[in-house]
Every structure is written in C-alpha cells, then in structure tokens.
C-alpha cells in the first residue's frame, strides 16, 4: 500500500456561507473515508476571520485545517497552489476533493502537476474498488457523449466533483472536529500574477445556483431584447435566467449564466429551454433537471429527446401567450 | 513577441451526437462515419487570441500539436489563418494520452525551442474535457498560468487577462513568460483567404517524433482508463403540445404544466 492516508475536502464559501457543493463533498468524503478506514479532514484557505466559517467542523470532518495568510485574502492560483502544496505535502492525504467550481477547475490541475500527481475534474461518481482499494473516478468526456472511469496509482489524487452529483452531509451530524491552524510561508516576490480588478456582474434576477426553476434561452432568442421576455416570465415563476453558449456570446445573458459542460452545471426541478437546439455540450450541463420543457421551431431539434413537454413553433408567437397563461395560473 | 499555441486535433464535436457510439470493448468513442477532424474549438480561439496580439503588436506564432496520424490539412489551416510555423509532435505512441503525458511532450518540444513570451492553450479539449494540459504545462515549465481567458491585452513584459468567475469577472496581470488558457469569448478563428490557404500548402512543417524528443510515453502516463460507457440519457417520451395556432399552443403548454404539477 502507499503511505498516504485520509480524505481531505477543500471548503468553499459563497455569500451565504458554505457552498452546497462543500456539504456534498463532506458527505461523499465521509463515506469514502469510512470505507477506507481513514480520517476525513476539511481545509479552509483564506485570510483573517475565516475561522468563522468553521461550522464546517460540525459537518463530519475529524480535523479542520485553517490556512490563513494575508496573501490568501482572495483566490489566486499561485498563492493557493503554494499554500495547499505545503499542507498536502505534510499531511499526505489519499485524495483531495474539491467542487467543480470556478475555483476548483482552476486550482486542481495546477496543484496536481505541482505535486507530480494527477487530477481528474468534473467527476460525477466516486467509488472504491474493494479488491484493490483504489478510487474509481467517473467523469463525462467527449462533451457528454461518453462516460469514462479512471484509476491512478499516483497520490494524492486531486478530484473535482460536479455539483449535485453527491448527496450532502446530514446537517445534524454534529461532530466536533479538531481545529488545526496550519502556518504557511508565502514569498510575495515569487508570485508573478496580480489581481488588478474584480467586477461583480450577476445579471438580473435569481442566481442559477439558487433557483428551483430555470428559463434558458438559446441562439434562437437573439440578443438582450429577446431575453427581456424571458426575464419577465422568470420573475413570475421565481426562476433564474440562463443561456446557451451562443446566447452568452451574443450578450443575451451574462457569460457567467452560461449553462453546459463549460458553463454552469445545473439540476433544477424545472428547466424551460427556449430556442435551444439541445446540443450534447449544453444538455450535459442541465440534463439532470427533474423536468424539461422545450419550445423550438424545429420538430427535429435534439432538445425534444430530453424534454418532457414540448411545443414546436416560433417562440415569438408561443412564448407570450405561454407567459401570460403562467401569470394567470400562478397568481 | 514569441507566441506558442497548442492545438489539438479532434473529431468535429459539433457533429451529430445521435450517431456517436461508444465501443465499450475497445474503450473508444466511435464518431459517425465521415465526421471530419477539426482543431478543437477552444484551441481555435487560442490561435485567434495569438493572431489578435500579432495584428497589433507584431510577433511570431508557432502552432504545436501532439498526436498520432495528424491530418495535415486540418493543422495547415492554422498557417493559412496567420500562424508562422507549425510543429507536429507525431508518433505512433502518441495515442490516447493522458494530460500528464501530453503536457510533458509539449514541454519537451517547447524546451527545444528555448525562448518564448506567451503560450496559449484552449481551456479544454473537446474530446477529453479534461481542462488540465494548459495548467499542467505551465507547472512543468515553471511559468505562471491564468485560465479561461475571455480577453488578453498585451502590456510591457506582461499581459492583462480578463477571466469570467462565478459572480462576474476579474482582470489579472501576469508577468511574461506566461501561459494563458482561452475560452470562446475571445472570438472565433478568422476565416483564411483562399490565397492564404494556397500559400499555406507550400509552407514547411516541422515533425518531431518520440525518439527525437526523448519521450517514453509509457513512463509518463499517470491515469488508467478502466472503462468507457455510453451516457445515461433521460428516459423520457416528449409530450408534444399542438394546437390550431402557436399562441394557443403556448397557453396549452402552461395548462399542461399546471396539470402535471410542474408549476
Ligand atoms: C468543447 C465545447 C464545449 C461547449 N460547451 C458548451 C456549453 O457549456 N454550453 C453550451 O450551451 N454550448 C456549449 N458548446 C456549444 C454547443 O456545441 C452548441 O453549439 C450550442 O449549445 C448551441 O447553442 P444553441 O442551442 O443556443 O444554438 P443552435 O444550436 O444554433 O440552436 C438554436 C435553436 O433555436 C431554434 N430556433 C431558432 N429560431 C427560433 C424561433 N424563432 N423560435 C423557436 N426556436 C427557434 C432552432 O431551431 C435551433 O434548434 C460547446 C461546444 C464545444 C465544442
Ligand atoms: N494533443 C495535443 N496537442 C496540442 N495541444 C493539446 C493537446 N492536448 C491538449 N492540448 C492543449 O491543452 C488544452 C487542454 O486540453 P485538455 O487538458 O485535454 O482538456 C487544449 O485545449 C489544447 O490547447
């Protein structure tokens, strides 16, 4: 066997505390750790005050590492890789789990190569092969046309996991973790990047991550003018508005509202696709929705293979009456 | 300004996915017959980013591709679009490579070149969806890396990179030499003119194999592909709503959704 031991979870915060993906990682991490008979730890990286977030300690980890430094106030690839490199080299976990978030997909590969190991990103399943005790890492490839399962003999394994692929840790777990402050040394002069501007651009309405209903527009909607109507309807349904890649490229919606394999991966209760063809790259980012409704003028559009309910027609004609009826029904 | 763009050849990802099959035994994706190879779309954007810099500031653009049986016409398109040099890292063993092996081969070839200012990669290849080779290559070369760029602006011995993050965007200043991975927002690759396509046919191509690069693929691979299977699709039968007019169909859709408890 190898000399690596333990499952480590990288903790991320949003505006409302722990990101849901972090709870899911802790849930999955606990399960894997128990099966391997290894401890579970969580790591929080940031600057002063991050311990406030250590209610992660209540979520089933045996140890919580707090990595705090002035240079870690905001996420930056270089500083975070340097900090985590130090912790991981000392702790030697079997695996480090991160969310497939904007941070995770940037951090995981750099850290893996720094540690001369390998990362597997965007996993949708994580299991143990009981005979060999190696991790089976499953992820979509080819834009979602296939699903690959990988193993590796290199440790620690750096793994990012897709949102909602795993069940979250029970909030009632209530175990109190041992909190360890891990001191890192960072040399400012060794860093070659500098954050010079950070701009919030949320787009209007609910965020994709928070919405139970998403209305998504594609190239068929055109630009911002067409999206106005989707926004109005979204307000009625308490829905968030997203778009396909062409819709974002046409500035119909903000770029961080792109849904799909290279945008945000969502799994709402209801996904309403308007003027979207249903390409594999788009659908592998929303195909986990409980219900899908599609409006498209092309009866052969692939979206109808995924949809529960569909209307073939010009959205400019179908959508206004659809929206008006919805308004009447929900009010 | 010396730029290197890493371009992967992939089966056209925009080809119909209904005809795409998985050969479970061979652990390979079988694309519909006649699907042409193309440059991976984000790599085309990476090339466009380099050419935009060259338009304004001048410079030299080298395109590099790793693979087995690389299609010359596909990669010559890079020359026709405005790249100055094409280096193919081609060998029968350069097949089904993992990110570590690919990045190591690129790193070996880049060390042979010696100096460079900026390396550009796509944010992820359309076949692997790995999203690692760019970051990995930067680590192997000990240079900084900024991922998923939607804008690149050249300054004095540095570039400013705009990148999309979950709640907006950020601008990162990075000292050169550096590596930047590029997203589609940079723009699509320009369309080459006919005369440039013809001229590109006559431009020389450099080809290097594993032996010349001192590469042993087997010793570099860190991932084993255990199995490859078709994706699980939603198993649904779409209930199509039709009516005399599209306006009425819209109303019926809303009513049906209410009936099914969706709203
Ligand atoms: C590596 C890679 C990654 C990618 N990642 C993503 C990703 O994350 N997200 C993503 O979305 N795409 C992604 N793509 C792009 C993807 O392949 C498709 O090109 C894209 O999803 C198509 O978007 P669309 O459906 O809006 O446009 P189109 O495919 O052009 O479809 C437009 C649809 O609108 C319909 N339409 C037009 N006019 C009307 C009208 N008046 N009324 C009703 N319907 C109308 C048409 O019938 C058509 O079906 C990626 C591609 C690659 C190669
Ligand atoms: N075989 C290859 N040849 C040249 N560049 C490659 C190759 N594989 C990957 N790359 C580059 O690395 C990026 C990311 O690839 P990946 O990590 O496989 O998703 C691609 O967009 C290319 O720019």
XYZ file of C-alpha atoms and ligand atoms in Angstrom:
670
model
C 0.000 0.000 0.000
C 1.026 3.588 -0.124
C 1.927 5.896 2.712
C -0.950 8.244 2.002
C -3.800 8.412 4.443
C -7.050 10.318 4.734
C -9.583 12.128 2.590
C -9.308 15.907 2.540
C -12.093 18.251 1.433
C -11.417 21.733 0.138
C -14.007 24.080 1.641
C -15.508 26.930 -0.388
C -17.709 29.752 0.772
C -20.287 31.807 -1.072
C -22.178 34.845 0.095
C -24.471 32.696 2.214
C -21.811 30.636 3.947
C -20.628 27.192 2.913
C -21.306 26.361 -0.711
C -23.752 23.475 -1.136
C -21.033 21.566 -3.019
C -18.856 21.661 0.104
C -21.569 19.861 2.083
C -21.834 17.317 -0.711
C -18.056 16.816 -0.691
C -18.090 16.276 3.047
C -20.914 13.759 2.667
C -19.108 11.826 -0.023
C -15.748 12.267 1.689
C -17.096 10.824 4.941
C -18.448 7.790 3.129
C -15.193 7.123 1.254
C -13.092 7.752 4.364
C -15.188 5.316 6.423
C -14.978 2.645 3.751
C -11.214 3.010 3.645
C -10.972 3.295 7.411
C -9.186 6.604 7.029
C -9.840 10.014 8.629
C -11.703 12.875 6.956
C -10.345 16.393 7.090
C -11.527 19.717 5.731
C -9.291 22.584 4.684
C -10.269 26.231 4.756
C -7.951 28.655 2.994
C -8.238 32.408 3.361
C -7.205 35.437 5.367
C -8.100 36.606 8.861
C -11.563 35.752 10.056
C -12.087 32.616 8.025
C -12.490 30.503 11.168
C -15.945 31.999 11.422
C -16.740 29.581 8.685
C -15.545 26.617 10.645
C -19.030 25.342 11.261
C -17.523 23.021 8.676
C -16.275 21.491 11.895
C -19.851 20.399 12.577
C -20.126 18.543 9.338
C -18.406 15.303 9.974
C -14.729 16.038 9.434
C -12.304 14.702 12.034
C -9.909 17.596 11.559
C -10.328 21.064 10.099
C -7.180 22.770 8.846
C -7.289 26.538 8.792
C -4.742 28.001 6.399
C -4.663 31.711 6.975
C -2.410 34.324 5.406
C -2.706 37.932 4.303
C -1.845 36.874 0.729
C -4.736 34.413 0.721
C -7.439 37.018 1.130
C -8.714 36.416 -2.381
C -8.405 33.354 -4.533
C -5.398 33.448 -6.817
C -3.991 30.365 -8.496
C -0.369 30.915 -7.488
C -0.867 31.685 -3.822
C -3.473 28.997 -3.246
C -1.399 26.352 -5.022
C 1.621 27.334 -2.910
C -0.383 27.173 0.323
C -2.103 23.882 -0.430
C 1.137 22.358 -1.679
C 2.626 22.894 1.777
C -0.335 21.402 3.615
C -0.746 18.439 1.287
C 2.969 17.591 1.289
C 2.875 17.491 5.062
C -0.451 15.673 5.519
C -0.192 13.294 2.538
C -3.911 12.596 2.062
C -5.015 9.811 -0.269
C -7.327 12.225 -2.020
C -8.191 15.901 -2.015
C -11.779 16.600 -3.054
C -12.867 19.950 -4.463
C -16.014 21.223 -6.125
C -16.079 21.593 -9.896
C -16.449 25.324 -9.349
C -14.641 28.228 -10.977
C -12.028 27.863 -8.249
C -11.830 24.066 -8.293
C -11.351 23.722 -12.025
C -8.536 26.286 -11.915
C -6.843 25.079 -8.758
C -6.982 21.282 -9.155
C -4.809 20.813 -12.267
C -2.105 23.277 -11.196
C -1.883 21.727 -7.744
C -1.791 18.207 -9.173
C 1.099 18.954 -11.526
C 2.917 20.823 -8.742
C 2.669 17.663 -6.632
C 3.615 15.482 -9.615
C 0.361 13.648 -9.344
C -2.790 13.720 -11.411
C -6.151 15.419 -11.199
C -9.479 14.231 -12.530
C -12.006 17.018 -12.975
C -15.780 17.106 -13.084
C -16.394 13.672 -11.562
C -19.977 12.500 -11.280
C -19.214 9.338 -9.313
C -16.559 8.327 -6.859
C -16.270 4.762 -5.645
C -13.757 2.375 -4.186
C -12.682 -0.788 -5.926
C -12.882 -3.096 -2.960
C -10.281 -5.570 -4.120
C -7.528 -3.030 -4.758
C -8.813 -0.158 -2.573
C -8.163 2.294 -5.382
C -10.565 5.082 -6.210
C -12.724 4.738 -9.308
C -13.140 8.214 -10.770
C -16.006 8.623 -13.206
C -16.497 11.671 -15.418
C -18.196 12.598 -18.684
C -15.927 13.003 -21.711
C -16.418 13.994 -25.352
C -18.843 16.739 -24.442
C -21.042 14.209 -22.651
C -21.105 11.590 -25.413
C -19.388 9.077 -23.144
C -18.609 8.453 -19.508
C -15.091 7.391 -18.541
C -13.882 5.714 -15.368
C -10.254 6.270 -14.429
C -7.894 4.996 -11.773
C -4.416 6.128 -10.907
C -1.523 4.864 -8.842
C -0.352 8.392 -8.175
C -1.206 10.110 -4.901
C -2.600 12.302 -3.586
C -5.428 12.200 -6.100
C -6.855 15.624 -6.758
C -10.505 15.292 -7.671
C -13.165 17.830 -8.508
C -16.795 16.795 -8.199
C -19.785 18.169 -10.016
C -22.470 19.992 -8.039
C -25.403 17.777 -7.020
C -23.674 14.578 -8.129
C -23.472 13.523 -4.458
C -25.817 13.807 -1.515
C -24.940 16.458 1.066
C -23.740 15.592 4.551
C -26.585 15.404 7.036
C -26.571 18.790 8.796
C -27.428 17.074 12.070
C -24.153 15.176 12.108
C -22.971 17.425 14.892
C -19.499 16.031 15.313
C -16.940 18.488 16.570
C -13.738 18.457 14.643
C -10.282 19.078 15.909
C -9.231 22.501 14.540
C -5.628 22.938 13.451
C -4.123 26.243 12.338
C -1.608 25.399 9.661
C 1.045 28.062 9.133
C 2.215 28.583 5.566
C 5.133 30.628 4.365
C 4.490 32.596 1.203
C 7.122 34.702 -0.504
C 5.392 37.673 -2.203
C 8.266 38.215 -4.625
C 7.935 34.728 -6.049
C 4.452 35.461 -7.395
C 4.029 36.575 -10.977
C 0.339 37.441 -11.043
C -1.648 40.253 -9.510
C -5.385 40.738 -9.294
C -5.987 44.207 -10.626
C -9.745 44.301 -10.877
C -12.720 42.269 -9.773
C -16.133 43.212 -11.053
C -19.429 41.792 -9.910
C -21.738 41.083 -12.772
C -24.572 38.991 -11.524
C -27.048 39.644 -14.265
C -30.563 40.290 -13.115
C -32.807 38.110 -11.032
C -32.098 34.946 -9.108
C -28.767 33.194 -9.411
C -28.661 29.905 -11.316
C -27.276 28.096 -8.297
C -30.221 29.054 -6.135
C -33.162 28.587 -8.441
C -35.559 25.640 -8.500
C -36.746 26.774 -11.920
C -34.502 27.921 -14.764
C -35.571 29.517 -18.027
C -32.836 29.200 -20.568
C -32.581 30.863 -23.954
C -30.519 29.869 -26.961
C -29.374 31.298 -30.232
C -32.999 31.288 -31.349
C -33.762 34.092 -28.884
C -31.285 36.519 -30.384
C -29.764 39.095 -28.075
C -30.729 41.056 -24.987
C -34.034 42.238 -26.449
C -35.389 38.697 -26.716
C -34.111 37.849 -23.276
C -36.234 40.671 -21.786
C -39.270 38.464 -22.234
C -37.575 35.513 -20.569
C -36.696 37.725 -17.600
C -40.291 38.879 -17.219
C -41.508 35.315 -17.150
C -38.716 34.323 -14.777
C -39.943 36.941 -12.324
C -43.400 35.331 -12.365
C -42.014 31.842 -11.701
C -39.227 32.848 -9.296
C -36.917 31.400 -11.875
C -33.351 32.224 -12.859
C -32.417 33.019 -16.448
C -29.569 31.231 -18.164
C -28.443 30.646 -21.712
C -26.562 28.500 -24.139
C -23.089 29.462 -25.235
C -24.217 31.305 -28.387
C -26.759 33.230 -26.271
C -23.943 34.346 -23.966
C -21.671 35.153 -26.886
C -24.464 37.356 -28.292
C -24.602 39.070 -24.887
C -28.204 37.960 -24.428
C -27.185 36.970 -20.897
C -24.050 37.462 -18.817
C -21.234 34.999 -19.547
C -21.451 33.522 -16.047
C -25.031 32.496 -16.880
C -23.886 30.014 -19.479
C -25.248 26.548 -18.872
C -23.431 23.482 -20.084
C -20.311 21.460 -19.777
C -18.084 24.541 -19.904
C -20.533 26.845 -18.157
C -22.550 26.170 -15.045
C -23.899 22.719 -14.412
C -27.388 22.939 -13.006
C -30.029 20.482 -11.863
C -33.212 22.434 -11.135
C -36.671 20.960 -10.654
C -37.787 22.537 -13.923
C -35.731 23.641 -16.928
C -37.503 25.584 -19.661
C -35.436 25.705 -22.864
C -36.463 28.291 -25.440
C -34.753 28.449 -28.842
C -32.126 25.946 -27.749
C -31.243 23.053 -30.043
C -30.175 20.710 -27.236
C -26.549 20.029 -28.145
C -24.793 17.397 -26.072
C -22.499 20.059 -24.553
C -25.476 22.084 -23.357
C -27.551 19.097 -22.195
C -24.776 17.525 -20.196
C -24.973 20.662 -18.062
C -28.727 20.539 -17.424
C -29.856 17.009 -18.311
C -30.153 16.198 -14.600
C -33.095 18.588 -14.271
C -36.168 16.819 -12.902
C -38.395 18.104 -15.717
C -37.549 19.730 -19.026
C -39.875 21.799 -21.195
C -38.843 22.945 -24.676
C -40.050 25.475 -27.211
C -38.334 25.208 -30.575
C -39.424 25.806 -34.147
C -37.603 22.728 -35.425
C -39.501 19.463 -34.757
C -36.238 17.533 -35.169
C -34.272 19.576 -32.638
C -32.470 17.170 -30.285
C -33.884 19.040 -27.273
C -37.169 17.157 -27.779
C -35.350 13.903 -26.985
C -34.719 15.225 -23.488
C -37.924 17.173 -22.913
C -40.996 16.010 -21.013
C -43.208 18.593 -22.694
C -42.611 20.428 -25.930
C -44.107 22.869 -28.374
C -42.910 23.107 -31.963
C -43.231 26.708 -33.054
C -41.763 30.177 -33.269
C -41.076 31.246 -29.709
C -42.069 34.804 -30.564
C -45.596 33.525 -31.066
C -45.683 30.726 -28.498
C -43.936 32.356 -25.597
C -46.064 35.491 -24.946
C -49.273 33.519 -24.551
C -47.429 30.841 -22.545
C -46.119 33.536 -20.245
C -49.483 35.264 -19.912
C -51.175 31.985 -19.045
C -48.495 31.151 -16.494
C -49.036 34.508 -14.859
C -52.751 33.866 -14.634
C -52.193 30.374 -13.220
C -49.692 31.236 -10.524
C -51.307 34.441 -9.310
C 6.546 38.735 -29.094
C 7.089 34.977 -29.422
C 3.888 33.031 -29.015
C 3.207 29.307 -28.974
C -0.307 27.970 -29.453
C -1.124 24.357 -28.536
C -3.753 22.937 -30.834
C -5.317 19.517 -30.567
C -6.930 17.719 -33.451
C -10.314 16.209 -32.515
C -13.303 14.707 -34.353
C -15.714 17.564 -35.062
C -17.594 17.959 -31.746
C -20.484 19.703 -33.493
C -21.200 16.539 -35.452
C -24.473 14.884 -34.580
C -24.242 13.148 -31.246
C -27.035 10.721 -32.135
C -24.671 8.806 -34.396
C -21.887 8.805 -31.826
C -21.373 5.404 -30.226
C -19.157 4.025 -27.542
C -17.122 0.911 -28.291
C -17.089 -0.438 -24.762
C -14.634 -3.254 -25.504
C -12.105 -1.008 -27.233
C -12.779 1.821 -24.747
C -13.156 4.271 -27.604
C -15.746 6.747 -28.814
C -16.810 5.987 -32.381
C -17.955 9.083 -34.219
C -20.369 8.847 -37.151
C -18.665 7.856 -40.385
C -17.424 10.905 -42.249
C -17.059 13.150 -39.194
C -14.084 15.299 -40.164
C -11.193 16.021 -37.824
C -11.001 19.674 -36.799
C -8.970 21.858 -34.484
C -10.543 21.656 -31.033
C -12.801 24.757 -30.858
C -11.203 26.406 -27.814
C -7.803 25.914 -29.452
C -9.072 27.829 -32.460
C -9.965 30.628 -30.052
C -6.475 30.390 -28.541
C -4.991 30.781 -32.008
C -7.280 33.729 -32.675
C -6.096 35.339 -29.432
C -2.478 34.998 -30.598
C -3.290 36.394 -34.031
C -5.092 39.376 -32.486
C -1.956 40.183 -30.497
C 0.153 39.738 -33.634
C -2.178 42.069 -35.599
C -1.489 44.897 -33.176
C 1.994 44.265 -31.836
C 3.586 42.011 -34.440
C 5.321 38.826 -33.401
C 5.801 35.200 -34.280
C 3.220 32.480 -33.766
C 4.226 28.821 -33.548
C 1.472 26.201 -33.516
C 2.168 22.836 -31.904
C 0.113 19.700 -31.974
C 0.650 16.299 -30.373
C -0.855 13.146 -31.791
C -0.781 10.102 -33.996
C -1.575 10.378 -37.734
C -2.230 14.108 -37.593
C -4.256 15.436 -40.520
C -2.048 17.957 -42.329
C -4.928 19.917 -43.928
C -6.589 20.497 -40.561
C -3.457 21.923 -38.985
C -2.321 23.796 -42.073
C -5.426 25.890 -41.586
C -3.522 27.428 -38.665
C -0.806 28.560 -41.070
C -3.391 29.859 -43.509
C -5.002 31.868 -40.709
C -1.745 33.631 -39.932
C 0.487 31.371 -37.824
C 4.152 31.438 -38.867
C 5.264 27.938 -38.018
C 3.725 24.521 -37.489
C 5.400 21.851 -35.373
C 3.842 18.409 -35.291
C 4.823 16.182 -32.403
C 3.802 12.961 -34.016
C 4.401 9.363 -33.073
C 2.516 6.083 -33.088
C 2.768 6.051 -29.304
C 1.121 9.491 -29.024
C -2.334 7.952 -28.831
C -4.936 8.018 -26.018
C -2.567 10.147 -23.962
C -3.469 11.453 -20.540
C -2.994 15.079 -19.528
C 0.334 14.418 -17.859
C 1.861 12.733 -20.895
C 0.505 15.377 -23.281
C 1.795 18.262 -21.190
C 5.180 16.534 -20.846
C 5.532 16.090 -24.629
C 4.602 19.736 -25.229
C 7.033 20.817 -22.522
C 9.857 18.810 -24.130
C 9.239 20.428 -27.508
C 8.964 23.911 -26.010
C 12.261 23.449 -24.172
C 13.834 22.634 -27.548
C 12.568 25.959 -28.895
C 14.041 27.689 -25.885
C 12.651 31.170 -25.556
C 9.052 32.328 -25.763
C 6.882 35.041 -24.253
C 3.385 33.624 -24.217
C 1.896 30.148 -24.559
C -1.780 29.858 -25.374
C -3.926 26.765 -24.923
C -7.623 26.074 -25.156
C -9.445 25.905 -21.831
C -10.294 22.274 -22.516
C -10.118 19.850 -25.391
C -13.425 18.767 -26.915
C -12.629 15.050 -26.655
C -11.070 14.672 -23.200
C -12.924 17.533 -21.484
C -10.015 17.305 -19.068
C -9.139 21.000 -18.738
C -5.654 20.255 -17.445
C -2.966 20.382 -20.106
C -2.620 24.186 -20.035
C -2.236 24.450 -16.254
C -0.007 21.382 -16.246
C 2.273 22.650 -18.991
C 2.734 25.918 -17.095
C 3.740 23.975 -13.976
C 6.212 21.822 -15.921
C 7.788 24.970 -17.411
C 7.671 26.850 -14.077
C 5.728 29.775 -15.510
C 2.533 31.395 -14.221
C -0.811 30.357 -15.677
C -4.124 32.165 -15.990
C -7.078 30.043 -17.085
C -10.289 30.620 -19.020
C -9.446 33.984 -20.551
C -12.129 35.940 -22.341
C -9.772 38.843 -23.117
C -5.996 39.325 -23.322
C -4.239 42.675 -23.520
C -0.521 42.918 -24.060
C 1.464 45.365 -21.917
C 5.132 45.976 -21.123
C 6.545 42.494 -20.369
C 3.166 41.443 -19.051
C -0.366 40.715 -20.156
C -3.666 41.621 -18.586
C -6.077 38.740 -18.727
C -9.816 39.091 -18.227
C -11.475 35.941 -16.960
C -15.011 35.001 -16.068
C -15.644 33.925 -12.489
C -18.821 32.682 -10.885
C -20.198 36.093 -9.896
C -18.669 38.342 -12.556
C -15.223 38.768 -13.981
C -11.703 39.677 -12.895
C -8.608 41.110 -14.536
C -5.279 39.521 -13.701
C -1.927 40.993 -14.555
C 0.662 38.337 -15.282
C 4.375 38.740 -15.942
C 5.761 37.160 -19.109
C 6.672 34.483 -19.941
C 3.303 33.022 -19.049
C 0.646 30.589 -20.173
C -2.977 31.559 -20.727
C -5.862 29.187 -21.450
C -8.560 30.644 -23.652
C -12.341 30.468 -23.687
C -14.711 31.014 -26.613
C -15.484 34.627 -25.660
C -12.162 35.707 -27.218
C -13.817 35.101 -30.559
C -13.869 32.583 -33.348
C -10.851 31.936 -35.521
C -10.754 34.237 -38.533
C -11.607 32.726 -41.875
C -8.488 32.301 -44.029
C -8.463 33.802 -47.510
C -8.193 31.463 -50.481
C -4.739 32.747 -51.404
C -3.520 32.180 -47.834
C -4.915 28.654 -47.910
C -2.938 28.037 -51.099
C 0.224 29.621 -49.703
C -0.080 27.508 -46.557
C 0.102 24.338 -48.658
C 3.663 25.264 -49.558
C 4.881 26.237 -46.102
C 7.217 23.723 -44.463
C 6.082 21.745 -41.429
C 8.410 20.519 -38.715
C 7.737 16.981 -37.477
C 9.324 15.546 -34.335
C 8.828 12.025 -33.024
C 9.115 10.469 -29.576
C 12.718 9.426 -30.064
C 13.825 12.869 -31.203
C 12.074 14.439 -28.235
C 13.476 11.894 -25.806
C 9.982 10.869 -24.751
C 8.861 7.483 -23.492
C 5.089 7.685 -23.255
C 4.646 4.597 -21.093
C 6.745 6.129 -18.328
C 4.690 9.336 -18.372
C 1.129 8.053 -18.181
C -0.473 8.526 -14.772
C -4.104 7.683 -15.475
C -5.612 4.343 -16.472
C -8.842 4.315 -18.388
C -10.757 1.465 -16.743
C -13.951 1.671 -18.746
C -15.830 3.831 -21.183
C -19.599 3.663 -21.410
C -22.431 5.486 -23.138
C -24.007 8.285 -21.107
C -27.251 7.690 -19.275
C -29.849 9.721 -21.064
C -33.104 10.897 -19.635
C -35.536 8.193 -20.460
C -38.483 10.308 -21.484
C -41.099 10.431 -24.157
C -41.754 14.040 -25.036
C -45.404 15.013 -24.824
C -45.831 17.314 -27.818
C -48.434 20.003 -27.469
C -50.042 21.137 -30.664
C -52.942 23.482 -31.308
C -54.533 25.448 -34.147
C -52.177 28.375 -33.607
C -48.829 28.782 -31.861
C -50.448 31.240 -29.475
C -52.944 28.640 -28.324
C -50.186 26.030 -28.099
C -48.369 28.344 -25.685
C -51.434 28.545 -23.463
C -51.910 24.798 -23.607
C -48.311 24.278 -22.601
C -48.847 26.373 -19.474
C -52.051 24.499 -18.656
C -50.400 21.125 -19.192
C -47.549 22.095 -16.916
C -50.019 23.099 -14.241
C -51.857 19.811 -14.710
C -48.600 17.878 -14.279
C -47.766 19.827 -11.143
C -44.712 21.493 -12.630
C -45.857 24.987 -11.651
C -15.832 21.873 -26.256
C -17.185 22.517 -26.378
C -17.807 22.980 -25.233
C -19.064 23.581 -25.312
N -19.670 23.983 -24.162
C -20.921 24.481 -24.221
C -21.627 24.852 -23.033
O -21.120 24.755 -21.919
N -22.881 25.334 -23.161
C -23.497 25.465 -24.382
O -24.644 25.902 -24.416
N -22.846 25.155 -25.507
C -21.583 24.657 -25.467
N -20.953 24.331 -26.627
C -21.601 24.661 -27.910
C -22.598 23.618 -28.341
O -21.935 22.619 -29.105
C -23.680 24.220 -29.247
O -23.079 24.873 -30.325
C -24.572 25.208 -28.509
O -25.035 24.677 -27.287
C -25.740 25.579 -29.370
O -26.490 26.589 -28.735
P -27.986 26.884 -29.154
O -28.811 25.682 -28.935
O -28.401 28.126 -28.477
O -27.848 27.256 -30.705
P -28.227 26.431 -32.001
O -27.668 25.075 -31.958
O -27.915 27.297 -33.143
O -29.789 26.249 -31.876
C -30.704 27.281 -31.970
C -32.092 26.638 -31.922
O -33.048 27.647 -31.884
C -34.129 27.261 -32.708
N -34.781 28.493 -33.155
C -34.283 29.461 -33.965
N -35.176 30.449 -34.123
C -36.264 30.097 -33.380
C -37.518 30.706 -33.149
N -37.836 31.890 -33.687
N -38.395 30.072 -32.333
C -38.089 28.870 -31.786
N -36.912 28.244 -31.977
C -36.016 28.859 -32.771
C -33.527 26.470 -33.831
O -34.458 25.568 -34.382
C -32.373 25.758 -33.121
O -32.762 24.474 -32.666
C -19.692 23.742 -26.570
C -19.056 23.283 -27.720
C -17.827 22.680 -27.627
C -17.196 22.164 -28.883
N -2.569 16.571 -28.236
C -2.484 17.894 -28.034
N -1.758 18.676 -28.880
C -1.662 20.009 -28.676
N -2.283 20.655 -27.687
C -3.017 19.932 -26.828
C -3.159 18.523 -26.939
N -3.955 18.087 -25.937
C -4.316 19.185 -25.226
N -3.747 20.296 -25.746
C -3.921 21.690 -25.292
O -4.372 21.680 -23.956
C -5.706 22.180 -23.860
C -6.471 21.464 -22.782
O -6.594 20.090 -23.074
P -7.221 19.053 -22.017
O -6.483 19.203 -20.756
O -7.058 17.707 -22.649
O -8.671 19.433 -21.859
C -6.251 22.061 -25.267
O -7.294 22.985 -25.478
C -5.008 22.344 -26.113
O -4.725 23.733 -26.194
